[in-house]
Each structure stands twice: as structure tokens, then as C-alpha cells.
Amino acid sequence: MARSGQKLQIFALGGLGEIGKNMYVVRYGDDIVVIDAGLKFPEDEMLGVDVVIPDISYLVENRDKVRGIVLTHGHEDHIGAVPYVLRQLNVPVFGTRLTLGLVGIKLKEAGLASQARLQPVTTESVVRLGSILVTFFRVNHSIPDAVGVALTTPEGVVVHTGDFKFDQTPVDGLHADYQKMADLGRSGVLALLSDSTNAERPGYTGSERRVGENLKRIFKQTRSRIIVATFASNVNRIQQIFSAAELTGRKVAIVGRSMVNVVGIARELGYLKLDEARLIEPEEATKLPPEQVVVLSTGSQGEPLSALARMARGAHKTLSILPGDVVILSATPIPGNERFVARVIDALFRLGAEVIYGPASETGVHVSGHGSQEELKLMLNLIRPKYFIPIHGEYRMQRRHALLAEEVGIPKNHIFVLDLGDVVEIQNGVARLGPRVNAGQVLIDGLGVGDVGNIVLRDRKLLSQDGILVVVVTLSKQKGTILSGPDIISRGFVYVRESEPLMEEATRIVTNTLNRLMTENVSDWSSLKNNVKDALSRFLYEQTRRRPMILPIIMEV
Amino acid sequence: MARSGQKLQIFALGGLGEIGKNMYVVRYGDDIVVIDAGLKFPEDEMLGVDVVIPDISYLVENRDKVRGIVLTHGHEDHIGAVPYVLRQLNVPVFGTRLTLGLVGIKLKEAGLASQARLQPVTTESVVRLGSILVTFFRVNHSIPDAVGVALTTPEGVVVHTGDFKFDQTPVDGLHADYQKMADLGRSGVLALLSDSTNAERPGYTGSERRVGENLKRIFKQTRSRIIVATFASNVNRIQQIFSAAELTGRKVAIVGRSMVNVVGIARELGYLKLDEARLIEPEEATKLPPEQVVVLSTGSQGEPLSALARMARGAHKTLSILPGDVVILSATPIPGNERFVARVIDALFRLGAEVIYGPASETGVHVSGHGSQEELKLMLNLIRPKYFIPIHGEYRMQRRHALLAEEVGIPKNHIFVLDLGDVVEIQNGVARLGPRVNAGQVLIDGLGVGDVGNIVLRDRKLLSQDGILVVVVTLSKQKGTILSGPDIISRGFVYVRESEPLMEEATRIVTNTLNRLMTENVSDWSSLKNNVKDALSRFLYEQTRRRPMILPIIMEV
């Protein structure tokens, strides 16, 4: 029962207008529930940045109201920011066993394992967070133990699908919980937040089982060694690779840190079945006959430091590609990674390997974990929400998802295509846009959280384009003469040995500029520096059409 | 008739193991013929580099033997390096009218228009270059006036397809010259070099005409303003856009420098037909009713500086996107450009435009200019070469093309999958790999040709990741004390105002290091600098996990 004056607020701190760093917030009165806390990998122009997380200043300002973080599944873009958030907010974290298992790895690495309050839930759990009641329903995704979340608030029920597809023949036999979703729809849902990742893709996303059948076929046909690269978190895929290995009497070697981690935790928790005897160390793999070996590896995205990329350039400590090896890329490149993947494929071919790659539709060795248009419409029709908010996608995907919602009959003015920080307020059953909250991104570079901002990135960009020149000169002001220098040191500008005349001329120009200024009795630092900067910059641009950063260091004695 | 002792050599200075900077060389005795001279756009890690051209040191060393450069068509990756080559080699350049027209634009910009020896050819031309006779045959491609080349040498005939597809219903009505190709095949071809771009793609590439039909349909259905972005060089596509405009009574505004250039030259040479009255200035477009306007724009690859990208971020000088505008992306992203294109699409949607984008197979507003597997096999069967060299593709594409050649019956040992600089030598009808020639890439940054090498790029990479710290200190050696400083100036490292304690501590560490060294009477420059570098670098890595470049500047008075 809604309390007078209170209202329901729904917004995102991450995951809108982007794929990654998912973080959604549902607030009723003084109770805040956070759904997911993910990270994102940096855009090309975020030079030197390691990862990007949501700006959680809103949560920090309202720390006393945050009742907990609810995780939908164990992918980086949903759990990757948990350690950073817990450093600033000491709140309980709810998730299914596998999800919390994966979070546990991160917390250990961050040295937060002891103080974190991880609370396992099942699809049967009911969690009360202040005035908000949280229940869960199973969905299919490219990682087991993925759930959607239903939040019952005094204003009504809010449903968040998490990442989902409808797999009618799931590998683990666990179907999406159609009945629970249908019940939610029957009893009335105020607002639905649904995964827009594949909103541009017509039809249905295929079943993971089909991938398993294709892998088995390839394993059977292959007489040489097999190397399969896939996402470490795709536990069901890994299970199917294990099964194919068992079927064809191959031992399994696992390479790549994240792969070892995930397989370890997943086996420990019983999400992966493979008898101990079948697992071998990479070293052993080099001794066994090729046809008795399958290597399970990271690097399906061509990441230069991944195990597969190392093998491809002959830089892996134990494994090297043998002519005849069959390499299966059981994944598709995430936009932006195409070049990396292509390079790895070419390098593997050059080493004589046979590579199975290309559109999943042709190879059959990969399938998306996100539902396509027909599945998104099915979700909308199961939940039958009054209001709809497409989430988890770039703007065009959210927009496409909105059109799908209109197709299934949701009125246009009940659909909210939001940006980060836009707030949907619902009171007495009526939704409207409320005042925005603070939202954005925090860049993480090494141990630095947020100390890399636009100025730093602008400088890195400048430095990366044309390098830097440092001009060092010592003046005697009373004498009005140059005592030492100017010395010009350049980095990333030109290959100096080939450009001596250029640098000599540059030095002359600095000298002349300074002498002129001193005879004109110009003596304040900034004018001296700026004049040197401008003169040098103009000269270098004329000569080279480049604009290196120029750092004049003028000293006096 | 082959001369005793002489041999035929075939190799590539660009275009193998890559898409771009095509340059192939056919040499018989002392006669060298160069086919194409293209550029390539830099890889992500070539920071600050503008374009990449082939290393032509082989041609420069043999300048007296180079008889000419033969161009197959007017795309950047085939003609873009001509100005750079002509600066080092004064040789005649042969090409069809449109191709030379486009080369002319580049030569004018480079100030080489006067001295260049451009020699127009037609498909009927016969050009004697020393002992090599060059003839031409028409092919279909995404630019008119594209030809393949047949080189009759004393050792036999070498055929180079250029970039091609077989369009059975070409827009300009000019079919590929099947008869000539068949004749070549009948009379016997020693070696074929063929375009591998789409060797991974099954079936046939569609006809350009189909694109025109779809564009007309969209133009007819649309009541608002239309903006079409495509490759400036795709003259046939542009003609179809003009025709659709005429059909629906729209005026055409052209934006984007390269689009203006190409349309200008193509109309001048009669490859584009559009009555003057229909062309309008961008300014006019803003005044006419939307349904009477189509804007033809660059930016189909999302290039940040292109006209379309400027419009998308509201930064174009004359045109701004209006709600309801229909934007047609009549192209597919070149691998590596996906993110740029996606951003532009999202920005356009945010401005209320309707964007037609996505897989060409779905939108029907684009088609590749390169033949797919069935077309590549058809070419092989028309030419029936003794030896086959797949060119113009990344390694996996060359390899795939080689497999297609085997399928149509060319013996494996008659197929050469080459790297740049690998030489196929043919003597008395027998081909073998000869000694390699010098080949590689030259990076162009501004006016600098080749002065950006690995050292410079490594520094730029370093600078782009963690920035730079300059440490300035003045010592008095006889006193063994620090006179001034150390002052630490950082760029691209941390946002200084938030990191004062860090920088203060860093300064202390430099001071202590120097004092220690001076009390130990260590006084040679390099030890002082290296010790400062190491101490500071260690400290900063512990504190920040970053490794900025450190530049110690130690002076004495």
C-alpha cells in the first residue's frame, strides 16, 4: 500500500547508452535497492585506462538509505564494480551461488573477502530490503544461475529481467521460469526493465544445445589436437566442451588465468562436471598424442595478453601451435575487437593451424546469450507491464526495443528511453520524468580511481599523436643573457638522428625568441614561456605539420 | 620468346597480409612494371600516423629499370601512394580516364601536377614497357573505369585482376569483358594474381542495380529530408542516388571535401549525369522544404571529421539534423570502424533522425564491390592460369582463395600464398620461390615520410598509457648540494590537484636519492639520472601501478 507523499524512483547509473557497467537503482521513500554493479572496458580514446565503473556519488550521498546490492548474474559487466562499490559502501550483496562465487574471486583479489557481506539467494528466496520485497526468477543466459528480479514496492511491482534469452532446450535442463513470469504478469507489473542487447536482431536466438552438437561433430571428425577459445564465464559452453572431450576420449588442459579461476569455482560449486582424471596440466598436453588432447583457452576476443594470442605469436610459456592443430573460436568478436581477433586468426593460419571462425550462423560453434526480437516480445507479453524501460544497450538498441514494445501494444507514452541519470518517478500509478540524479563514469588506471579525468586524457591524446618536446634553458635576468641551453629533448616526436637539422633550427629559434624578449625587458615567466611555446610550435608545424606538446622549462640564477 | 638466362619475377610490395597499400611488381630481365601504388590507413597502435605507404626501396634501387606504373582503378588503396612514389621515381603512370582524373586531384594537392607523366589508356590500349606488353580488360567494381591487366612477357602472360566482381546487371551497362578473359584463358596464361577480399564469403556478391532499386523505393516512401552517406569514390552509387533524386523531384546538396572533389571530376569526365539545375549549395538545402532535398555526404565510416559525423554532433557549419530526417548509411563499416559508425548512428537517433543502417543483406542499400567465392572461381575458370597467386587480402583470405583454386583444379604446388617481398621466379615455365626482396611499410605523419619509426611509436605508446614526468634539478657539484628543485612537472599522469601528497612524496624521494649519491661522490650524469629514474619509477609504480615516462633533467652550475 503506497504511503502518502512517497514515490517510486527508477533510474540507471550505468548500462544505458552503452553495453557495460550495468547499475540500476530502484528507490521507494528512504529505501534504495541497487541492481548489479558492473564494469566496462575503456573506449579507444580512454588512453591508459584499465576499466570504467559507474559514478556512484548518488549512492555515497545516500549511503544510509542503500539497503543492498542485488546481482542478476556473474558477468563482468554486472559484478565487476562490486569491489570498488564496497570500498565506499558497506552494504549486503545478494546473488545466486555461482554469481557470489565469482564475486568472491574479485573480493579476494581486492583484499575485501573478510568484511564483505555476501548473502546467497535462490529463485525461492524472498529478501526484504526496507519497504521493498525482492524475489527472483530464473532466466537463460550465457552463464548459469542467471536470474531476473521482481521488486515489490508499496507503489507496485518493478521487474528487471537481467540478461536473458529463452532457451527451449537449455544445456543444464533448467528452463526460464515461464510460470513465475506469467504469474507476475497476471497479478500486475507496474514497470519492466528489459535487456536490449539484441533488440536489433530479428527472430530467435538459437539454443546453446545446438552449439554442443556442432562441437561434438567437430571433435569426432578431428584427428589432431583441438584448441577451443571461449568466454571463461560461459560455463555451459565449457561443460559442452568437456562432454565432447569425454565422448572422444580427449584429456582437457586449461590455460588462461580467468579460465582457470572460473572453471575452478564452477567445479567446486558443482556447476561443471568433469572427472579429475580427465583434467591435465598444459605441460602434459605437450607430451600426449595430439588426438588425445583438447586445450580450453582464453582469448576468444583476441586479447593480446590472452593465452590464445600468446600461442598465436609463439609466446606462450608451455604451449605452441602445431601444424594441423584445429583451433575453434567459440565466440564472436565484441564490436571493437574485430581487428584483434583477425590478427590472431591470421597468425594461427601462418603456423599451420586450421581455424574455425566466422559468423556464428555459419560455424555453429557460438550462439548469443541475449534474446532476439521475438524473445523480447515474449518477455513483454509474459510480464505485461504498465510502463516499460528498455535497458542494457546502446541508444539505438534501447530505441529499437521501445518500438518492439509499441508493437506488442504498450502505449508510446508509457515507454521511457532513458539516459544515465534520468529518473522515472511513479506516484499513484502515474509515471513521469523527475529531476535527474548525478551519473557518469569513473576511469580506473592502475590503483587510481577517478584521478584520470579529461585533462589527463587530453594530454595523453596529445602526447600519443605527436609526442613532446621539453625545452630547458637557464637565464641570467640581471645580465639579460642565456647562461645555458636552450636544450631540446624530444620523445615520440621524430626519430632524432634523422632530424638533427630540424632540432638545431628549433634551438636557434628558441634562442632568438628569448634574446629578443630580454632586450625588450620582457621578464615575467608566463610571457617568456608562452612566447617560446608559440614560436617553436609555429616553426614545427610549418616544418612537419605536427603539433607536439611543448614544455618550456626556464630557470634563472 | 623467352631469352636465355632471363627470368620472370612476380612479387608484392603491398597488398599481401593486409587490405590496403596495394603495389605489385612484375619484372622480366631489366624491365620492371609496377601495378598500383596505394596507401593504407594506420593500425590502432600506429599512434599519430596519418597514412601508411609501401616501402619502395626496391624500386628506388632499380629506378633505371622501372618502365612505368599501371593503375587498375581509382581507389585510395590503389592510387593513394602515387604522389609519394613520383617524388622518388619519375616514371609514366598509366590508367583509365577516371582513375587518372582522381590521381590528378592528389598530384595537384601535392604540387606535382606539372611534372607527372600521366598516360590515359582504354581497354583497347596496348602499352609496350620494355619487353613487357600491357593490355587491359574491363571488370566491375565499386568505381567505374576499373580494369584488370594482362602483361605479356617473353616468359608468358601474367594476368592481374585488379579489384573485381561480376555484376551481371551493371548500372552503367558496361559488363566485365568475359570474352577477353576467355580469350586470355584459351591462349594460355602463365600466372594469375586475383583479388581475395571476399574469398571468405560464399556465393555471389549482389548487383549494384539492386541497391538502386532499394534507394528509389526509400526515396519514394519518404516525405522528409533524406541524407545519404556513402564512399565518395563509389560513382555508380552516387549516380543511382542522383537518379532517385530526379525520380522524386529532390534537389541534391553535396557535403564533404572528398565527395565534392570526386563528384566534380566524375561529372567533368562524364561518368556522372545530373543536370546543373538539380545541384544546390548546402545553404540552399536549409531553405527548401525537406521533402525536396537529398544531402549526399561523406562519413559512411563514421570518421569523426566527416560531414555526417559533424552533423550528428551538431558541429556542421551549415547543416543540422532535423527531427524526421531519414539518414541512409549506404556502406558497411570497414573492420575497425564499427565503433565510430555506431556512435554516429546513436547520435543521429538522439537528434530524432530515422537511420537506415545494418547488414547490407537486410537494408539492401549497400553491396560489396568485390566478388564472392563463386565469382572468384569463375575468374579462375575463365583465365585458367598455370600458376595462381591470391593477392589483395589478409592472410586468411589469401589462404581461403588458395583453397578455392584447388577446388577448381589448380594443383596445390602451383599456388603461391605469399608474404610481402616473397618472390615467385618463373623460368622455362617452371615457378619457384626466389630470394626475397626488401618490402615493408613507411609511416607518414604530417610531412614526415618515414621519420616515425619503432622508437617514436614506442615512446608515443608509453606516453599515451601513463603520461610523462619531467624532473628538473640544479646541482652544485663542488658543494655537492642541490641548488634548486627538484621540480616535477607531469603531463598525462594524474590530475595533479588531486595528487599533491603523491607529488610531494615523489619530490622528497628525488631529493634523498640525489643527496645520497652526492655524499657517496657519485657524480657522473648517467648514474645520477638512472638512479633518480629508478627510484621515482619504483615509488610511482608502488603507489599507482603506473609506469609514466620519466625524464630527469639535471643541471649544474
Coordinates of N, CA, C and O in Angstrom, one line a residue, chain B residues 305-413:
Chain B
L305 N 35.8 13.4 -38.4 CA 35.9 14.8 -39.0 C 35.0 14.8 -40.2 O 34.9 15.9 -40.9
S306 N 34.3 13.8 -40.6 CA 33.5 13.8 -41.8 C 32.2 14.6 -41.6 O 31.8 14.9 -40.5
A307 N 31.6 15.0 -42.8 CA 30.5 15.8 -42.7 C 29.3 15.2 -41.9 O 28.7 15.9 -41.1
L308 N 29.1 13.9 -42.1 CA 28.0 13.3 -41.4 C 28.2 13.3 -39.9 O 27.3 13.6 -39.1
A309 N 29.5 13.0 -39.5 CA 29.8 12.9 -38.0 C 29.6 14.3 -37.5 O 29.1 14.5 -36.3
R310 N 30.0 15.4 -38.2 CA 29.8 16.7 -37.7 C 28.3 17.0 -37.6 O 27.9 17.6 -36.5
M311 N 27.5 16.7 -38.6 CA 26.1 16.9 -38.4 C 25.5 16.2 -37.2 O 24.8 16.7 -36.4
A312 N 26.0 15.0 -37.0 CA 25.5 14.1 -35.9 C 25.8 14.7 -34.6 O 25.0 14.6 -33.6
R313 N 26.9 15.5 -34.5 CA 27.2 16.1 -33.2 C 26.9 17.6 -33.2 O 27.4 18.3 -32.4
G314 N 26.1 18.0 -34.2 CA 25.7 19.4 -34.3 C 26.8 20.3 -34.5 O 26.8 21.5 -34.0
A315 N 27.9 19.9 -35.2 CA 29.0 20.7 -35.4 C 29.3 21.1 -36.9 O 30.4 21.5 -37.2
H316 N 28.3 20.8 -37.7 CA 28.5 21.1 -39.2 C 28.2 22.6 -39.4 O 27.2 23.1 -38.9
K317 N 29.0 23.3 -40.3 CA 28.8 24.7 -40.4 C 27.5 25.1 -41.0 O 26.9 26.2 -40.6
T318 N 26.9 24.3 -41.9 CA 25.7 24.8 -42.5 C 24.5 23.9 -42.2 O 23.4 24.3 -41.9
L319 N 24.7 22.6 -42.1 CA 23.6 21.6 -42.0 C 23.5 21.1 -40.6 O 24.5 20.7 -40.0
S320 N 22.2 21.0 -40.1 CA 22.0 20.4 -38.8 C 20.8 19.4 -39.0 O 20.0 19.6 -39.8
I321 N 20.9 18.3 -38.3 CA 19.9 17.2 -38.4 C 18.6 17.7 -37.9 O 18.5 18.3 -36.8
L322 N 17.5 17.5 -38.6 CA 16.2 17.8 -38.2 C 15.4 16.6 -37.8 O 15.6 15.5 -38.4
P323 N 14.5 16.7 -36.8 CA 13.7 15.5 -36.4 C 13.0 15.1 -37.7 O 12.5 15.9 -38.5
G324 N 13.0 13.8 -37.9 CA 12.3 13.2 -39.1 C 13.2 13.0 -40.3 O 12.9 12.3 -41.3
D325 N 14.4 13.6 -40.3 CA 15.4 13.3 -41.3 C 15.6 11.8 -41.5 O 15.6 11.1 -40.5
V326 N 15.7 11.4 -42.7 CA 16.0 10.0 -42.9 C 17.5 9.9 -43.4 O 17.8 10.4 -44.4
V327 N 18.3 9.2 -42.6 CA 19.7 9.1 -42.9 C 20.0 7.7 -43.4 O 19.7 6.7 -42.7
I328 N 20.5 7.5 -44.6 CA 20.8 6.2 -45.2 C 22.3 6.0 -45.2 O 23.0 6.8 -45.8
L329 N 22.7 5.0 -44.4 CA 24.2 4.6 -44.5 C 24.4 3.6 -45.6 O 24.1 2.4 -45.4
S330 N 24.8 4.1 -46.8 CA 24.9 3.3 -47.9 C 26.3 2.7 -48.0 O 27.1 3.0 -49.0
A331 N 26.7 1.9 -47.0 CA 28.0 1.4 -46.9 C 28.0 0.4 -45.7 O 27.1 0.5 -44.9
T332 N 29.0 -0.4 -45.6 CA 29.2 -1.2 -44.3 C 30.5 -0.8 -43.7 O 31.4 -0.4 -44.4
P333 N 30.6 -0.9 -42.4 CA 31.8 -0.4 -41.7 C 33.0 -1.3 -42.1 O 32.9 -2.5 -42.1
I334 N 34.1 -0.7 -42.4 CA 35.3 -1.4 -42.6 C 35.8 -1.9 -41.3 O 35.7 -1.1 -40.3
P335 N 36.3 -3.1 -41.1 CA 36.7 -3.6 -39.8 C 37.6 -2.6 -39.1 O 38.5 -2.1 -39.7
G336 N 37.2 -2.3 -37.9 CA 37.9 -1.3 -37.1 C 37.1 0.0 -36.9 O 37.3 0.8 -36.0
N337 N 36.1 0.2 -37.9 CA 35.3 1.4 -37.8 C 34.0 1.2 -37.2 O 33.2 2.2 -37.1
E338 N 33.7 0.0 -36.7 CA 32.3 -0.3 -36.2 C 31.9 0.7 -35.1 O 30.8 1.2 -35.1
R339 N 32.9 1.0 -34.2 CA 32.5 1.8 -33.1 C 32.2 3.2 -33.5 O 31.2 3.8 -33.1
F340 N 33.0 3.8 -34.4 CA 32.7 5.1 -35.0 C 31.4 5.2 -35.6 O 30.6 6.1 -35.3
V341 N 31.1 4.2 -36.4 CA 29.8 4.2 -37.1 C 28.6 4.1 -36.1 O 27.7 4.9 -36.1
A342 N 28.8 3.2 -35.1 CA 27.7 3.1 -34.1 C 27.5 4.4 -33.4 O 26.3 4.8 -33.1
R343 N 28.5 5.1 -33.0 CA 28.4 6.4 -32.3 C 27.6 7.4 -33.2 O 26.7 8.1 -32.7
V344 N 27.9 7.5 -34.5 CA 27.2 8.4 -35.3 C 25.7 8.0 -35.4 O 24.8 8.9 -35.3
I345 N 25.4 6.7 -35.5 CA 24.1 6.3 -35.6 C 23.3 6.7 -34.3 O 22.2 7.3 -34.4
D346 N 23.9 6.4 -33.2 CA 23.2 6.7 -31.9 C 23.0 8.2 -31.9 O 21.9 8.7 -31.5
A347 N 24.0 9.0 -32.2 CA 23.8 10.5 -32.2 C 22.7 11.0 -33.1 O 21.9 11.8 -32.7
L348 N 22.6 10.3 -34.3 CA 21.6 10.7 -35.2 C 20.2 10.4 -34.6 O 19.3 11.2 -34.7
F349 N 20.1 9.2 -34.1 CA 18.8 8.8 -33.4 C 18.4 9.8 -32.3 O 17.3 10.3 -32.2
R350 N 19.4 10.2 -31.5 CA 19.1 11.1 -30.4 C 18.6 12.5 -30.9 O 17.8 13.1 -30.3
L351 N 19.0 12.8 -32.2 CA 18.5 14.1 -32.7 C 17.2 13.9 -33.4 O 16.7 14.8 -34.1
G352 N 16.6 12.7 -33.3 CA 15.3 12.5 -33.9 C 15.3 12.0 -35.3 O 14.2 12.0 -36.0
A353 N 16.5 11.7 -35.9 CA 16.5 11.2 -37.2 C 16.1 9.7 -37.3 O 16.2 9.0 -36.3
E354 N 15.7 9.3 -38.5 CA 15.5 7.9 -38.7 C 16.7 7.4 -39.5 O 17.1 8.0 -40.5
V355 N 17.4 6.4 -39.0 CA 18.6 5.9 -39.6 C 18.4 4.5 -40.2 O 17.9 3.6 -39.6
I356 N 18.7 4.4 -41.5 CA 18.7 3.1 -42.2 C 20.1 2.6 -42.2 O 21.0 3.1 -42.9
Y357 N 20.4 1.5 -41.4 CA 21.7 1.0 -41.2 C 21.6 -0.5 -41.0 O 20.5 -1.0 -40.9
G358 N 22.8 -1.1 -40.9 CA 22.8 -2.5 -40.5 C 23.3 -3.4 -41.7 O 23.8 -2.8 -42.7
P359 N 23.3 -4.7 -41.5 CA 23.8 -5.6 -42.6 C 23.3 -5.3 -43.9 O 22.0 -5.1 -44.1
A360 N 24.1 -5.2 -44.9 CA 23.6 -4.8 -46.3 C 22.6 -5.8 -46.7 O 21.6 -5.5 -47.4
S361 N 22.7 -7.1 -46.2 CA 21.8 -8.1 -46.6 C 20.4 -7.7 -46.2 O 19.4 -8.1 -46.8
E362 N 20.3 -7.0 -45.0 CA 18.9 -6.6 -44.5 C 18.5 -5.3 -45.1 O 17.3 -5.2 -45.5
T363 N 19.4 -4.3 -45.1 CA 18.9 -3.0 -45.6 C 18.8 -2.9 -47.1 O 18.0 -2.2 -47.6
G364 N 19.6 -3.6 -47.8 CA 19.6 -3.6 -49.3 C 20.1 -2.3 -49.8 O 20.0 -2.0 -51.0
V365 N 20.7 -1.4 -49.0 CA 21.2 -0.1 -49.5 C 22.7 -0.1 -49.7 O 23.4 0.9 -49.9
H366 N 23.3 -1.3 -49.7 CA 24.8 -1.4 -50.0 C 25.1 -2.8 -50.5 O 24.4 -3.7 -50.3
V367 N 26.1 -2.9 -51.3 CA 26.6 -4.1 -51.8 C 28.1 -4.0 -52.0 O 28.6 -3.0 -52.3
S368 N 28.8 -5.1 -51.8 CA 30.3 -5.1 -51.9 C 30.7 -4.9 -53.3 O 30.0 -5.3 -54.3
G369 N 31.9 -4.4 -53.5 CA 32.5 -4.2 -54.8 C 33.4 -5.4 -55.2 O 34.0 -5.4 -56.3
H370 N 33.5 -6.3 -54.3 CA 34.4 -7.5 -54.5 C 33.6 -8.8 -54.7 O 32.7 -9.0 -54.0
G371 N 34.1 -9.6 -55.6 CA 33.5 -10.9 -55.9 C 33.6 -11.8 -54.8 O 34.6 -11.9 -54.0
S372 N 32.5 -12.6 -54.6 CA 32.5 -13.7 -53.5 C 33.0 -15.0 -54.2 O 33.4 -15.0 -55.3
Q373 N 32.9 -16.1 -53.4 CA 33.6 -17.3 -53.8 C 33.2 -17.8 -55.2 O 34.1 -18.2 -56.0
E374 N 31.9 -17.7 -55.5 CA 31.6 -18.2 -56.9 C 32.2 -17.4 -58.0 O 32.5 -17.9 -59.0
E375 N 32.3 -16.1 -57.7 CA 32.9 -15.2 -58.7 C 34.4 -15.4 -58.8 O 35.0 -15.4 -59.9
L376 N 35.0 -15.7 -57.7 CA 36.5 -15.9 -57.7 C 36.8 -17.2 -58.5 O 37.7 -17.3 -59.3
K377 N 35.9 -18.2 -58.3 CA 36.1 -19.5 -59.1 C 35.8 -19.2 -60.6 O 36.5 -19.8 -61.4
L378 N 34.8 -18.4 -60.9 CA 34.5 -18.1 -62.3 C 35.8 -17.5 -62.9 O 36.2 -17.8 -64.0
M379 N 36.4 -16.5 -62.2 CA 37.6 -15.8 -62.7 C 38.7 -16.9 -63.0 O 39.3 -16.9 -64.1
L380 N 38.9 -17.8 -62.0 CA 39.9 -18.8 -62.2 C 39.6 -19.7 -63.4 O 40.5 -20.0 -64.2
N381 N 38.3 -20.0 -63.6 CA 38.0 -20.8 -64.8 C 38.0 -20.1 -66.1 O 38.3 -20.7 -67.1
L382 N 37.8 -18.8 -66.1 CA 37.9 -18.0 -67.3 C 39.4 -17.9 -67.7 O 39.8 -18.1 -68.9
I383 N 40.2 -17.6 -66.8 CA 41.7 -17.3 -67.1 C 42.5 -18.6 -67.2 O 43.5 -18.7 -67.9
R384 N 42.1 -19.7 -66.4 CA 42.8 -21.0 -66.5 C 44.3 -20.8 -66.4 O 45.0 -21.3 -67.3
P385 N 44.8 -20.2 -65.3 CA 46.2 -20.0 -65.2 C 47.0 -21.3 -64.9 O 46.4 -22.2 -64.3
K386 N 48.3 -21.3 -65.2 CA 49.1 -22.4 -64.8 C 49.5 -22.2 -63.3 O 49.4 -23.2 -62.6
Y387 N 49.8 -21.0 -63.0 CA 50.2 -20.7 -61.6 C 49.2 -19.7 -61.0 O 48.7 -18.8 -61.8
F388 N 48.9 -19.8 -59.7 CA 48.0 -18.9 -59.1 C 48.5 -18.2 -57.9 O 49.1 -18.9 -57.0
I389 N 48.4 -16.9 -57.8 CA 48.9 -16.1 -56.6 C 47.7 -15.3 -56.1 O 47.3 -14.3 -56.7
P390 N 47.1 -15.7 -55.0 CA 46.0 -14.9 -54.4 C 46.6 -13.6 -53.8 O 47.6 -13.7 -53.1
I391 N 46.0 -12.5 -54.2 CA 46.5 -11.2 -53.7 C 45.4 -10.4 -53.0 O 44.3 -10.9 -52.9
H392 N 45.7 -9.2 -52.6 CA 44.7 -8.2 -52.1 C 43.9 -8.8 -51.0 O 42.7 -9.0 -51.2
G393 N 44.5 -9.2 -49.9 CA 43.7 -9.7 -48.8 C 44.6 -10.0 -47.6 O 45.9 -10.0 -47.7
E394 N 44.0 -10.2 -46.4 CA 44.7 -10.6 -45.3 C 45.0 -12.1 -45.4 O 44.4 -12.8 -46.3
Y395 N 46.0 -12.6 -44.6 CA 46.5 -13.9 -44.8 C 45.4 -15.0 -45.0 O 45.4 -15.8 -45.9
R396 N 44.4 -14.9 -44.0 CA 43.4 -16.0 -44.1 C 42.5 -15.9 -45.3 O 42.1 -16.9 -45.8
M397 N 42.4 -14.7 -45.9 CA 41.7 -14.6 -47.2 C 42.5 -15.1 -48.3 O 41.9 -15.9 -49.2
Q398 N 43.8 -14.8 -48.4 CA 44.6 -15.4 -49.4 C 44.5 -16.9 -49.3 O 44.4 -17.6 -50.4
R399 N 44.6 -17.4 -48.1 CA 44.6 -18.9 -47.9 C 43.3 -19.5 -48.4 O 43.2 -20.5 -49.1
R400 N 42.2 -18.8 -48.0 CA 40.9 -19.3 -48.4 C 40.8 -19.3 -50.0 O 40.2 -20.2 -50.6
H401 N 41.3 -18.2 -50.6 CA 41.3 -18.1 -52.0 C 42.1 -19.3 -52.6 O 41.7 -19.8 -53.7
A402 N 43.2 -19.6 -52.0 CA 44.0 -20.7 -52.5 C 43.2 -22.0 -52.5 O 43.3 -22.8 -53.4
L403 N 42.4 -22.2 -51.4 CA 41.6 -23.5 -51.4 C 40.6 -23.5 -52.5 O 40.3 -24.5 -53.1
L404 N 40.0 -22.3 -52.8 CA 39.1 -22.2 -53.9 C 39.8 -22.6 -55.2 O 39.2 -23.3 -56.1
A405 N 41.0 -22.2 -55.4 CA 41.8 -22.5 -56.6 C 42.0 -24.0 -56.7 O 41.8 -24.6 -57.8
E406 N 42.3 -24.6 -55.5 CA 42.4 -26.1 -55.5 C 41.1 -26.7 -56.0 O 41.1 -27.7 -56.8
E407 N 40.0 -26.2 -55.4 CA 38.7 -26.8 -55.8 C 38.5 -26.8 -57.3 O 37.9 -27.7 -57.8
V408 N 38.9 -25.7 -58.0 CA 38.6 -25.7 -59.4 C 39.8 -26.4 -60.2 O 39.8 -26.3 -61.4
G409 N 40.7 -27.0 -59.5 CA 41.6 -27.9 -60.2 C 43.0 -27.4 -60.4 O 43.8 -28.1 -61.1
I410 N 43.4 -26.4 -59.7 CA 44.8 -25.9 -59.8 C 45.6 -26.7 -58.8 O 45.3 -26.7 -57.6
P411 N 46.7 -27.4 -59.2 CA 47.5 -28.2 -58.3 C 48.0 -27.3 -57.2 O 48.5 -26.2 -57.4
K412 N 48.0 -27.9 -56.0 CA 48.4 -27.2 -54.7 C 49.8 -26.6 -55.0 O 50.1 -25.4 -54.6
N413 N 50.7 -27.3 -55.6 CA 52.1 -26.8 -55.7 C 52.2 -25.8 -56.9 O 53.3 -25.3 -57.1

